[in-house]
């Protein structure tokens, strides 16, 4: 009867036995009131101690699968497994428009998939080999020693208080006036942006942003049914004339900007342009969502204040920050800094969505930051990524000639091919085992079909060179202007 | 100039110095091209090594706040902090209906607040002193050693693969047929329920559920604009006649049930009733969302299969599970088990909401479960909560006489006062420093004004006795029938 059980020596034996017997009962292979072998018999059958068998039987009793009669043994309970005849629901037909649109806009499901041996320039995730895991472990053990039980129980929707305090100070250190402002901790930028749009926009509202822009942001704006207006990018940020023109032409509820290492172009908006945009939007009274994307990664040049710093004691900028684009994206931590009243509403929405962000992760992250580890990490990361960026730029100039290369650092560069379709190029490169992100996914309209983004954060120098060479060759073959 | 800096010996000194100087520059207290004191001067001023000062200056240079001239020293960069005059946005007027409703339904913000020294029966969170933090630490260190860098980088929207595999097996062990089914990992039950409703319902759709029911579920249904129909509860689950009547009268997109330790009544639905409900809903072709709430906590009686087990190779039940109601709620982990096609859509929605649930938390949790720790924990927890439940029941019978007490275990009991308003009772008890959850928040209509939920998981026996006595006395004073 128990002949086909395989004991895995690495797992607790009595749990395996318990699960096995449970399974047999559920499948009807052990019937009601049937007597199980004695603990002695079982022990010799599996060559384990009687204690182990007793433990398994006790668990089965606790879970209601067996009952024990003193001096008589262990018997199978009256477990009803009343399988009903098949009832098939056609889920495909039950999915609503939001579900369908989510799937349609889910780039990961529809783009060329990475396969073993390929060189991929798709990712802009950080290189995990730079993570200082030892410091992270220390932070974990430290928090566990101080308040292990506490951070493993429910926390607050707004976030873990010491982390909120730390980030308020951190934002103040970027020149942001935090009077009458507050912070909500989110599961990364994505959740932050989704929460803000959930709170202040409704279907059909207008939003104005850079074009191209962060593709996840485009997805979220579309899922909220917003009318998206994109403003063309110049070398130092959006075209101000076009911005003014669009603002006069249409009504907008809110605006969205990525001033540093703009995704996908890699452009850092000049301080002058930041001020101009701020003033133009102020004139039209259209609040700003500022995406703090990779601001921390700035390699050179004088400090540039985030737009949130310009507003002083004003409250027109909602700043969404996240370290996780450069550090530990696996623990999903971001934050929204904004007006106290707004944050109060966002807190309620956050609670209705998932109660709160993992208190454990927030506590570890706080400890890690508070010990100064982030500053040490970012110094190392800046150096490594700067070197890679410069190498990538050199390779781009060498192999991808006469094309416009954008990007002032960060983890990616952006290329305009002008007269070549980047999806056609991708199809060719794919055959030669090189993949990248076609730029059209970053455009809010049908522009950008001649563009591509090359992320290099997790590609070795050798492969950057090799990959860019292949891309360059395929561009040559596709002809186009030289 | 640097006189008012206070060095905290517990934090890295050069980071404190760096932040301090940054702050002065941002505030305009150090002007462009101003020379900073030499490292020697600074070192003696703060009684630290010159190396510490050099480190601080280097960081400032990296961040663009200062520049260095060889042999001449360190100077303040041209940092523009262009504070614009105040631009005040009236956020209150910009919040949409969803934001307002979230805030309105946010019970935590509107209910009587706990104050120091009070006995609170509001919480049904687990007692954290039962957590085995050492095993949790082991699980963390184990995962870190095996794949520390990996789990700290981006993961998959569907979830951490070993955890998904583990949970599929776990559900199979409950008698669920997992063919053509899949699992999505979520940030707890709350997110799971929200994702499912987001995917298959639209405003105005009908949903049928127990009345009373889980208040967070009511909140989420309301936020989705659903028409909620509640079916009255009997001692062993909903009234089947009323269920049939409502199903004939109205159209419903979906149904929602909490078969085990139903929140708030604590009722465990009988196996017979589970089968009846399943068959009735099958007849009307209305799929079931089954909330696996605290199913694991069952103290006695024969095993009762979840409704998801009845459907065999059918696909009509969406099971939402979560250990975090009893173990580690601070790490927000739950799961949805359902038809593969449905899970595929839910995965895209999950990705658009927050990319994925913390990979770190999932990996630790997997390791913890896989080592058999959960089985050991639940044995201990069952014993403790059973004892508390029995004690609470005894106290209720002793002090809250002649009232209907519901609840077959779990972490709470539910009381029907019949002719007394529970909010009036709460106001009186509050003055005597005892609080509980008035039952009306669990009703989908205006019923339940004479009910209350008493959670005892984190209240000592002494305080259970004392608190129940006070509640009983106040009931006496309020009169009503005896």
mmCIF file of C-alpha atoms in Angstrom, chain B residues 92-331:
data_model
loop_
_atom_site.group_PDB
_atom_site.id
_atom_site.type_symbol
_atom_site.label_atom_id
_atom_site.label_comp_id
_atom_site.label_asym_id
_atom_site.label_seq_id
_atom_site.Cartn_x
_atom_site.Cartn_y
_atom_site.Cartn_z
ATOM 1 C CA UNK B 92 -8.876 68.350 -2.186
ATOM 2 C CA UNK B 93 -10.805 69.486 -5.257
ATOM 3 C CA UNK B 94 -8.825 67.234 -7.586
ATOM 4 C CA UNK B 95 -9.549 63.916 -5.886
ATOM 5 C CA UNK B 96 -11.861 61.766 -8.021
ATOM 6 C CA UNK B 97 -14.810 59.660 -6.849
ATOM 7 C CA UNK B 98 -12.673 56.563 -6.449
ATOM 8 C CA UNK B 99 -10.246 58.432 -4.198
ATOM 9 C CA UNK B 100 -13.073 59.875 -2.124
ATOM 10 C CA UNK B 101 -14.824 56.532 -1.787
ATOM 11 C CA UNK B 102 -11.524 54.837 -0.784
ATOM 12 C CA UNK B 103 -11.117 57.352 1.988
ATOM 13 C CA UNK B 104 -14.731 57.076 3.082
ATOM 14 C CA UNK B 105 -14.610 53.277 3.235
ATOM 15 C CA UNK B 106 -11.222 53.292 4.997
ATOM 16 C CA UNK B 107 -12.456 51.962 8.334
ATOM 17 C CA UNK B 108 -9.109 52.443 10.051
ATOM 18 C CA UNK B 109 -9.418 56.191 9.524
ATOM 19 C CA UNK B 110 -12.930 56.488 10.831
ATOM 20 C CA UNK B 111 -13.288 54.023 13.682
ATOM 21 C CA UNK B 112 -12.564 54.563 17.383
ATOM 22 C CA UNK B 113 -8.792 54.663 17.759
ATOM 23 C CA UNK B 114 -6.856 52.523 20.178
ATOM 24 C CA UNK B 115 -5.149 54.462 22.930
ATOM 25 C CA UNK B 116 -2.521 53.379 25.384
ATOM 26 C CA UNK B 117 -3.875 51.266 28.191
ATOM 27 C CA UNK B 118 -6.962 50.163 26.287
ATOM 28 C CA UNK B 119 -8.025 46.560 25.826
ATOM 29 C CA UNK B 120 -8.617 46.124 22.115
ATOM 30 C CA UNK B 121 -10.696 43.343 20.608
ATOM 31 C CA UNK B 122 -10.484 45.002 17.186
ATOM 32 C CA UNK B 123 -7.529 43.115 15.785
ATOM 33 C CA UNK B 124 -7.591 39.629 14.313
ATOM 34 C CA UNK B 125 -3.892 39.798 13.417
ATOM 35 C CA UNK B 126 -1.821 36.848 14.628
ATOM 36 C CA UNK B 127 0.053 37.015 17.900
ATOM 37 C CA UNK B 128 3.617 37.747 16.795
ATOM 38 C CA UNK B 129 5.107 36.174 19.907
ATOM 39 C CA UNK B 130 4.225 32.818 18.330
ATOM 40 C CA UNK B 131 6.377 33.467 15.251
ATOM 41 C CA UNK B 132 9.542 31.388 15.111
ATOM 42 C CA UNK B 133 11.872 34.154 14.075
ATOM 43 C CA UNK B 134 14.941 31.924 14.258
ATOM 44 C CA UNK B 135 13.583 29.620 11.581
ATOM 45 C CA UNK B 136 12.698 32.671 9.526
ATOM 46 C CA UNK B 137 16.280 33.936 9.857
ATOM 47 C CA UNK B 138 17.611 30.552 8.805
ATOM 48 C CA UNK B 139 15.367 30.599 5.746
ATOM 49 C CA UNK B 140 16.660 34.077 4.861
ATOM 50 C CA UNK B 141 20.326 33.158 5.259
ATOM 51 C CA UNK B 142 19.804 29.955 3.330
ATOM 52 C CA UNK B 143 18.242 31.770 0.363
ATOM 53 C CA UNK B 144 20.910 34.466 0.486
ATOM 54 C CA UNK B 145 23.644 31.829 0.332
ATOM 55 C CA UNK B 146 21.984 30.040 -2.591
ATOM 56 C CA UNK B 147 20.797 32.979 -4.702
ATOM 57 C CA UNK B 148 21.154 36.243 -2.800
ATOM 58 C CA UNK B 149 21.926 38.494 -5.755
ATOM 59 C CA UNK B 150 19.283 36.850 -7.895
ATOM 60 C CA UNK B 151 16.348 37.316 -5.553
ATOM 61 C CA UNK B 152 17.357 40.937 -5.002
ATOM 62 C CA UNK B 153 17.011 41.658 -8.719
ATOM 63 C CA UNK B 154 13.790 41.706 -10.754
ATOM 64 C CA UNK B 155 11.622 38.601 -10.643
ATOM 65 C CA UNK B 156 8.565 37.441 -12.570
ATOM 66 C CA UNK B 157 5.084 38.961 -12.402
ATOM 67 C CA UNK B 158 3.558 35.516 -11.878
ATOM 68 C CA UNK B 159 5.771 34.937 -8.887
ATOM 69 C CA UNK B 160 8.871 33.142 -7.658
ATOM 70 C CA UNK B 161 8.832 29.778 -9.409
ATOM 71 C CA UNK B 162 9.750 27.463 -6.502
ATOM 72 C CA UNK B 163 7.000 29.061 -4.392
ATOM 73 C CA UNK B 164 4.434 28.589 -7.175
ATOM 74 C CA UNK B 165 5.446 24.935 -7.477
ATOM 75 C CA UNK B 166 5.236 24.504 -3.727
ATOM 76 C CA UNK B 167 1.766 26.052 -3.550
ATOM 77 C CA UNK B 168 0.445 24.013 -6.473
ATOM 78 C CA UNK B 169 1.506 20.900 -4.572
ATOM 79 C CA UNK B 170 0.020 22.376 -1.387
ATOM 80 C CA UNK B 171 -3.345 22.934 -3.083
ATOM 81 C CA UNK B 172 -3.222 19.466 -4.599
ATOM 82 C CA UNK B 173 -2.784 18.228 -1.050
ATOM 83 C CA UNK B 174 -6.089 19.873 -0.181
ATOM 84 C CA UNK B 175 -7.704 17.731 -2.858
ATOM 85 C CA UNK B 176 -7.677 20.361 -5.612
ATOM 86 C CA UNK B 177 -7.159 19.147 -9.169
ATOM 87 C CA UNK B 178 -4.449 21.419 -10.588
ATOM 88 C CA UNK B 179 -4.642 20.308 -14.217
ATOM 89 C CA UNK B 180 -5.059 23.319 -16.514
ATOM 90 C CA UNK B 181 -4.813 25.575 -13.464
ATOM 91 C CA UNK B 182 -2.122 27.988 -12.455
ATOM 92 C CA UNK B 183 -1.091 30.232 -9.580
ATOM 93 C CA UNK B 184 -0.376 33.958 -9.413
ATOM 94 C CA UNK B 185 1.451 35.249 -6.327
ATOM 95 C CA UNK B 186 -0.089 38.435 -4.933
ATOM 96 C CA UNK B 187 0.490 40.918 -2.130
ATOM 97 C CA UNK B 188 -1.923 39.109 0.165
ATOM 98 C CA UNK B 189 -5.644 38.341 -0.170
ATOM 99 C CA UNK B 190 -6.518 42.006 -0.609
ATOM 100 C CA UNK B 191 -4.546 42.357 -3.815
ATOM 101 C CA UNK B 192 -5.742 38.972 -5.058
ATOM 102 C CA UNK B 193 -9.388 39.918 -4.682
ATOM 103 C CA UNK B 194 -8.846 43.349 -6.217
ATOM 104 C CA UNK B 195 -7.045 41.857 -9.229
ATOM 105 C CA UNK B 196 -9.791 39.301 -9.874
ATOM 106 C CA UNK B 197 -12.548 41.931 -9.734
ATOM 107 C CA UNK B 198 -10.448 44.261 -11.922
ATOM 108 C CA UNK B 199 -10.204 41.543 -14.536
ATOM 109 C CA UNK B 200 -13.754 40.260 -14.805
ATOM 110 C CA UNK B 201 -16.225 42.804 -13.461
ATOM 111 C CA UNK B 202 -17.363 46.239 -14.526
ATOM 112 C CA UNK B 203 -19.349 48.942 -12.764
ATOM 113 C CA UNK B 204 -22.929 47.888 -12.148
ATOM 114 C CA UNK B 205 -22.254 44.136 -12.285
ATOM 115 C CA UNK B 206 -23.879 41.991 -9.626
ATOM 116 C CA UNK B 207 -21.979 39.977 -7.021
ATOM 117 C CA UNK B 208 -23.539 37.639 -4.459
ATOM 118 C CA UNK B 209 -21.949 36.840 -1.106
ATOM 119 C CA UNK B 210 -22.555 36.008 2.528
ATOM 120 C CA UNK B 211 -24.104 38.728 4.702
ATOM 121 C CA UNK B 212 -22.258 39.691 6.880
ATOM 122 C CA UNK B 213 -18.872 39.174 5.222
ATOM 123 C CA UNK B 214 -15.205 40.256 5.283
ATOM 124 C CA UNK B 215 -15.227 44.059 5.461
ATOM 125 C CA UNK B 216 -12.161 44.510 3.237
ATOM 126 C CA UNK B 217 -13.943 42.466 0.569
ATOM 127 C CA UNK B 218 -17.014 44.721 0.889
ATOM 128 C CA UNK B 219 -14.776 47.762 0.487
ATOM 129 C CA UNK B 220 -13.158 46.367 -2.662
ATOM 130 C CA UNK B 221 -16.522 45.336 -4.172
ATOM 131 C CA UNK B 222 -17.869 48.842 -3.525
ATOM 132 C CA UNK B 223 -14.751 50.446 -5.040
ATOM 133 C CA UNK B 224 -15.417 48.403 -8.169
ATOM 134 C CA UNK B 225 -18.949 49.793 -8.262
ATOM 135 C CA UNK B 226 -20.558 46.367 -7.980
ATOM 136 C CA UNK B 227 -24.143 45.726 -6.926
ATOM 137 C CA UNK B 228 -23.705 43.590 -3.844
ATOM 138 C CA UNK B 229 -26.378 41.108 -2.789
ATOM 139 C CA UNK B 230 -25.866 39.505 0.616
ATOM 140 C CA UNK B 231 -27.396 36.207 1.665
ATOM 141 C CA UNK B 232 -28.227 35.768 5.352
ATOM 142 C CA UNK B 233 -26.080 33.415 7.386
ATOM 143 C CA UNK B 234 -27.326 30.431 9.357
ATOM 144 C CA UNK B 235 -25.342 28.369 11.857
ATOM 145 C CA UNK B 236 -23.691 26.316 9.096
ATOM 146 C CA UNK B 237 -23.437 28.830 6.259
ATOM 147 C CA UNK B 238 -25.782 30.842 4.054
ATOM 148 C CA UNK B 239 -29.522 30.221 3.877
ATOM 149 C CA UNK B 240 -29.931 28.118 0.740
ATOM 150 C CA UNK B 241 -33.515 29.176 0.039
ATOM 151 C CA UNK B 242 -32.543 32.809 0.084
ATOM 152 C CA UNK B 243 -29.548 32.051 -2.148
ATOM 153 C CA UNK B 244 -31.793 30.359 -4.708
ATOM 154 C CA UNK B 245 -34.338 33.152 -4.541
ATOM 155 C CA UNK B 246 -31.752 35.873 -5.136
ATOM 156 C CA UNK B 247 -30.171 33.940 -7.991
ATOM 157 C CA UNK B 248 -33.525 33.694 -9.701
ATOM 158 C CA UNK B 249 -34.317 37.348 -9.131
ATOM 159 C CA UNK B 250 -31.090 38.999 -10.294
ATOM 160 C CA UNK B 251 -28.170 38.573 -12.643
ATOM 161 C CA UNK B 252 -24.745 38.005 -11.117
ATOM 162 C CA UNK B 253 -21.303 38.053 -12.652
ATOM 163 C CA UNK B 254 -19.608 36.247 -9.800
ATOM 164 C CA UNK B 255 -20.024 35.029 -6.222
ATOM 165 C CA UNK B 256 -17.785 35.324 -3.167
ATOM 166 C CA UNK B 257 -17.681 32.957 -0.195
ATOM 167 C CA UNK B 258 -15.573 32.502 2.945
ATOM 168 C CA UNK B 259 -16.269 28.874 3.875
ATOM 169 C CA UNK B 260 -13.876 28.498 6.823
ATOM 170 C CA UNK B 261 -13.896 30.617 9.983
ATOM 171 C CA UNK B 262 -16.030 33.026 8.058
ATOM 172 C CA UNK B 263 -15.177 36.619 8.890
ATOM 173 C CA UNK B 264 -16.862 37.986 11.011
ATOM 174 C CA UNK B 265 -19.108 35.171 12.274
ATOM 175 C CA UNK B 266 -16.430 32.492 12.711
ATOM 176 C CA UNK B 267 -18.759 29.911 11.140
ATOM 177 C CA UNK B 268 -17.253 26.909 9.321
ATOM 178 C CA UNK B 269 -19.554 26.007 6.471
ATOM 179 C CA UNK B 270 -20.582 22.338 6.647
ATOM 180 C CA UNK B 271 -19.352 19.990 3.898
ATOM 181 C CA UNK B 272 -22.960 19.351 2.856
ATOM 182 C CA UNK B 273 -23.666 23.056 2.485
ATOM 183 C CA UNK B 274 -20.461 23.567 0.494
ATOM 184 C CA UNK B 275 -21.634 20.959 -1.990
ATOM 185 C CA UNK B 276 -25.155 22.431 -2.126
ATOM 186 C CA UNK B 277 -23.901 25.945 -2.770
ATOM 187 C CA UNK B 278 -21.526 24.660 -5.401
ATOM 188 C CA UNK B 279 -24.346 22.876 -7.196
ATOM 189 C CA UNK B 280 -26.751 25.788 -6.973
ATOM 190 C CA UNK B 281 -24.168 28.184 -8.431
ATOM 191 C CA UNK B 282 -23.279 25.645 -11.068
ATOM 192 C CA UNK B 283 -26.919 25.506 -12.111
ATOM 193 C CA UNK B 284 -26.881 29.283 -12.585
ATOM 194 C CA UNK B 285 -23.374 29.231 -14.078
ATOM 195 C CA UNK B 286 -22.005 31.810 -11.644
ATOM 196 C CA UNK B 287 -18.309 31.201 -10.889
ATOM 197 C CA UNK B 288 -17.103 31.220 -7.299
ATOM 198 C CA UNK B 289 -14.379 33.227 -5.627
ATOM 199 C CA UNK B 290 -13.417 31.164 -2.590
ATOM 200 C CA UNK B 291 -11.598 33.015 0.176
ATOM 201 C CA UNK B 292 -9.350 30.450 1.887
ATOM 202 C CA UNK B 293 -9.259 32.659 5.000
ATOM 203 C CA UNK B 294 -7.714 30.863 7.981
ATOM 204 C CA UNK B 295 -8.663 27.484 6.617
ATOM 205 C CA UNK B 296 -5.351 26.246 8.021
ATOM 206 C CA UNK B 297 -6.420 27.074 11.537
ATOM 207 C CA UNK B 298 -9.070 24.381 11.838
ATOM 208 C CA UNK B 299 -8.887 22.965 15.357
ATOM 209 C CA UNK B 300 -11.092 19.888 15.368
ATOM 210 C CA UNK B 301 -13.527 17.768 13.398
ATOM 211 C CA UNK B 302 -12.925 15.860 10.168
ATOM 212 C CA UNK B 303 -11.146 17.515 7.275
ATOM 213 C CA UNK B 304 -13.393 19.730 5.178
ATOM 214 C CA UNK B 305 -12.418 20.207 1.550
ATOM 215 C CA UNK B 306 -12.306 23.700 0.115
ATOM 216 C CA UNK B 307 -14.927 24.316 -2.562
ATOM 217 C CA UNK B 308 -12.090 24.438 -5.077
ATOM 218 C CA UNK B 309 -11.663 20.697 -4.501
ATOM 219 C CA UNK B 310 -15.199 19.861 -5.632
ATOM 220 C CA UNK B 311 -14.750 21.102 -9.141
ATOM 221 C CA UNK B 312 -12.335 18.324 -10.070
ATOM 222 C CA UNK B 313 -11.147 19.014 -13.593
ATOM 223 C CA UNK B 314 -13.640 21.874 -13.839
ATOM 224 C CA UNK B 315 -12.483 25.490 -13.575
ATOM 225 C CA UNK B 316 -15.329 27.372 -11.938
ATOM 226 C CA UNK B 317 -13.681 28.150 -8.602
ATOM 227 C CA UNK B 318 -11.074 30.873 -8.126
ATOM 228 C CA UNK B 319 -9.339 30.150 -4.840
ATOM 229 C CA UNK B 320 -7.584 33.044 -3.080
ATOM 230 C CA UNK B 321 -5.213 31.865 -0.386
ATOM 231 C CA UNK B 322 -2.997 33.574 2.124
ATOM 232 C CA UNK B 323 -0.984 32.314 5.040
ATOM 233 C CA UNK B 324 -0.450 35.827 6.182
ATOM 234 C CA UNK B 325 -3.630 35.966 8.219
ATOM 235 C CA UNK B 326 -1.940 33.575 10.613
ATOM 236 C CA UNK B 327 1.763 33.848 9.817
ATOM 237 C CA UNK B 328 3.964 36.834 8.959
ATOM 238 C CA UNK B 329 1.357 39.312 7.651
ATOM 239 C CA UNK B 330 4.190 41.848 7.434
ATOM 240 C CA UNK B 331 5.452 40.117 4.316
#
